[in-house]
Amino acid sequence: MLLFYPYNDSMGKRFTLMLAVAAFFLLLEAGAFALLASSGNSAKTEVVKIVEDSTAAKEQTACVARSEQFTVQGGSMSPFIKSGETVEGLFGYYDCHEIQKGDIVLLRYAGNKNPLIKFVRGIPGDTFAFKSNGSVYNLFINGAVVKNSAGTLYNFSGQGYRMLSLYMQSYRNEIPADAYLVLGDDTNGSLDSERFGLIGKSDILAKAVLVQ
């Protein structure tokens, strides 16, 4: 059954107003949807562009926020990386990856405008200890003597031994959570954990990849 109500001017005005309000909300909803879709496409494009800016970043991970190339100065990472060679810093890599033993990292160091580059030799949970070897000390991690990339033993001076011994005494020979032991590749010492001790994860800025 269809019911027809008598039309009057007051009802017509109310009906017109209802139509206008309904049309307004329909337009608003359509506009909001278009805006969100546009923002999503824009963000996706930016992520792809950032990753594609660097071949190394594309190969390593999709979570790299940015990449930057650096020229290595000095011989602390020799023989693995020589002075004058180029590395690429993958900033944001460790936001979705664990720091692994053997990783090469860029780290901040007070007083240095440019980041330091070092190997990660010890990670949280590792045990570490020293053994005397004549006038120097050799470092053992999880019972194995620590060597550089060429298989040469690290020789710690009395200063380096005393620095890391403080951590050994405080943490019962175990690297604590959120702490890392970093060393150069020069086995006779460099500006690394031998000088400044263990570092925190927040001090690690990026993963470094040697540019071939």
XYZ file of C-alpha atoms in Angstrom:
212
model
C 0.000 0.000 0.000
C 1.313 3.475 -0.796
C 0.493 6.325 1.502
C 0.548 9.864 0.199
C 0.720 12.663 2.696
C -0.700 16.013 1.813
C 2.060 18.431 0.773
C 2.482 21.780 2.473
C 5.167 24.457 2.323
C 6.623 23.663 5.722
C 7.140 19.987 4.830
C 8.752 20.954 1.528
C 11.335 23.131 3.258
C 12.174 20.366 5.741
C 12.503 17.816 2.945
C 14.798 20.113 0.948
C 16.966 20.682 4.002
C 17.248 16.930 4.637
C 18.330 16.333 1.048
C 20.988 19.045 1.330
C 22.398 17.590 4.559
C 22.476 14.083 3.094
C 24.254 15.332 -0.028
C 26.812 17.197 2.114
C 27.738 14.058 4.080
C 27.967 11.963 0.926
C 30.369 14.481 -0.606
C 32.375 14.706 2.609
C 32.716 10.921 2.810
C 33.810 10.683 -0.827
C 36.300 13.494 -0.365
C 37.812 11.938 2.774
C 38.205 8.596 1.047
C 39.973 10.205 -1.900
C 42.331 12.059 0.436
C 43.317 8.886 2.329
C 43.853 6.949 -0.868
C 46.057 9.703 -2.207
C 48.130 9.816 0.996
C 48.598 6.048 0.889
C 49.840 6.120 -2.698
C 52.196 8.977 -1.915
C 53.719 7.163 1.067
C 54.173 4.001 -0.973
C 55.966 5.937 -3.704
C 58.301 7.548 -1.158
C 59.262 4.208 0.373
C 60.020 2.688 -3.024
C 62.040 5.723 -4.005
C 64.130 5.663 -0.825
C 64.997 2.004 -1.259
C 65.722 2.404 -4.963
C 68.106 5.280 -4.252
C 70.657 2.700 -3.111
C 71.499 -0.625 -4.708
C 72.960 -1.900 -1.441
C 69.860 -0.811 0.498
C 67.589 -2.576 -1.983
C 69.572 -5.787 -1.601
C 69.793 -5.587 2.185
C 66.298 -4.605 3.347
C 63.143 -2.701 2.627
C 63.155 -1.018 6.043
C 66.148 1.256 5.378
C 65.084 4.847 5.992
C 67.974 6.324 4.037
C 71.453 5.478 2.813
C 74.576 7.583 2.630
C 78.070 6.930 1.345
C 81.209 7.658 3.365
C 84.902 7.617 2.554
C 86.888 5.739 5.198
C 89.775 7.720 6.660
C 92.551 6.012 8.621
C 93.665 2.418 8.976
C 91.679 1.153 11.967
C 89.545 -1.116 9.730
C 92.493 -2.395 7.709
C 93.053 -4.956 6.273
C 89.313 -5.513 5.658
C 88.581 -1.892 4.677
C 91.436 0.338 3.638
C 91.705 4.100 3.977
C 90.114 5.817 0.989
C 87.575 3.069 0.298
C 83.857 3.804 0.311
C 81.161 2.321 2.518
C 77.433 2.782 2.423
C 75.593 3.443 5.670
C 72.130 1.869 5.850
C 70.307 4.056 8.362
C 67.232 2.405 9.854
C 68.448 -1.134 9.100
C 68.485 -2.084 12.776
C 64.919 -0.881 13.282
C 63.808 -4.277 11.969
C 66.968 -6.410 12.179
C 68.992 -7.665 15.096
C 72.593 -6.528 15.428
C 74.714 -9.551 14.596
C 78.236 -10.457 15.610
C 80.506 -9.641 12.688
C 78.369 -6.751 11.425
C 80.195 -3.598 10.392
C 78.511 -0.573 11.938
C 78.693 3.191 11.999
C 78.528 4.619 15.499
C 78.492 7.986 17.155
C 81.360 9.016 19.357
C 81.466 12.183 21.461
C 83.709 14.813 19.984
C 83.682 13.318 16.476
C 81.675 15.042 13.773
C 81.893 11.978 11.539
C 80.803 8.508 12.713
C 83.287 5.784 13.603
C 83.237 2.497 11.706
C 83.859 -0.755 13.604
C 83.170 -4.487 13.706
C 80.673 -5.848 16.234
C 82.670 -8.517 18.093
C 80.455 -9.094 21.131
C 76.669 -8.976 21.597
C 74.348 -9.227 24.639
C 74.638 -12.565 26.411
C 78.175 -13.295 25.219
C 80.746 -14.138 27.883
C 84.140 -12.479 27.624
C 87.479 -12.850 29.351
C 91.174 -12.076 28.895
C 94.239 -14.239 28.939
C 97.727 -12.877 29.367
C 100.098 -13.411 26.457
C 103.446 -11.937 27.427
C 103.154 -8.150 27.525
C 99.681 -8.114 25.943
C 96.264 -9.689 26.553
C 94.112 -11.722 24.177
C 90.319 -11.465 24.270
C 88.104 -14.567 24.430
C 84.381 -14.455 23.700
C 82.297 -17.522 24.561
C 85.559 -19.376 25.109
C 86.988 -18.663 21.635
C 89.876 -16.276 21.065
C 88.857 -13.208 19.052
C 90.571 -12.665 15.697
C 90.318 -10.010 13.019
C 89.227 -10.556 9.398
C 92.678 -11.925 8.495
C 92.712 -14.412 11.383
C 95.168 -12.436 13.550
C 94.705 -12.298 17.327
C 93.795 -8.966 18.895
C 96.539 -7.737 21.242
C 95.153 -5.625 24.067
C 97.385 -3.284 25.982
C 97.193 -2.840 29.725
C 94.873 0.128 29.185
C 92.412 -1.863 27.083
C 92.530 -4.756 29.491
C 91.769 -2.481 32.452
C 88.915 -0.750 30.589
C 87.039 -3.942 29.681
C 87.908 -5.607 32.994
C 85.656 -3.040 34.698
C 82.708 -4.421 32.733
C 83.796 -7.982 33.400
C 83.734 -7.340 37.126
C 80.430 -5.436 37.047
C 78.562 -7.936 34.859
C 80.307 -11.174 35.839
C 82.044 -11.608 32.489
C 78.813 -11.331 30.474
C 77.901 -8.581 28.035
C 74.643 -7.107 29.418
C 71.437 -6.397 27.530
C 71.592 -3.548 25.015
C 75.419 -3.472 25.089
C 77.938 -4.305 22.380
C 81.685 -4.766 22.120
C 83.078 -3.133 18.970
C 86.598 -3.305 17.575
C 88.488 -2.098 14.537
C 90.261 -4.596 12.304
C 93.707 -3.381 13.397
C 94.739 -5.922 16.018
C 97.174 -3.531 17.694
C 94.429 -1.185 18.827
C 92.207 1.630 17.605
C 89.559 4.000 18.907
C 87.063 1.306 19.904
C 85.859 -0.631 22.969
C 89.476 -0.951 24.058
C 89.419 2.812 24.673
C 85.792 3.650 25.507
C 84.324 0.321 26.675
C 81.020 -1.255 25.674
C 78.492 0.813 23.747
C 74.683 0.886 23.779
C 72.424 0.112 20.838
C 71.433 3.771 20.644
C 75.065 4.613 19.777
C 74.893 2.469 16.629
C 73.713 4.650 13.770
C 73.688 2.328 10.772
C 74.888 -0.878 9.220
C 77.846 -0.336 6.891
C 78.379 -2.136 3.586
C 81.598 -1.936 1.606
C 80.983 -0.455 -1.851
C 82.787 -2.606 -4.415
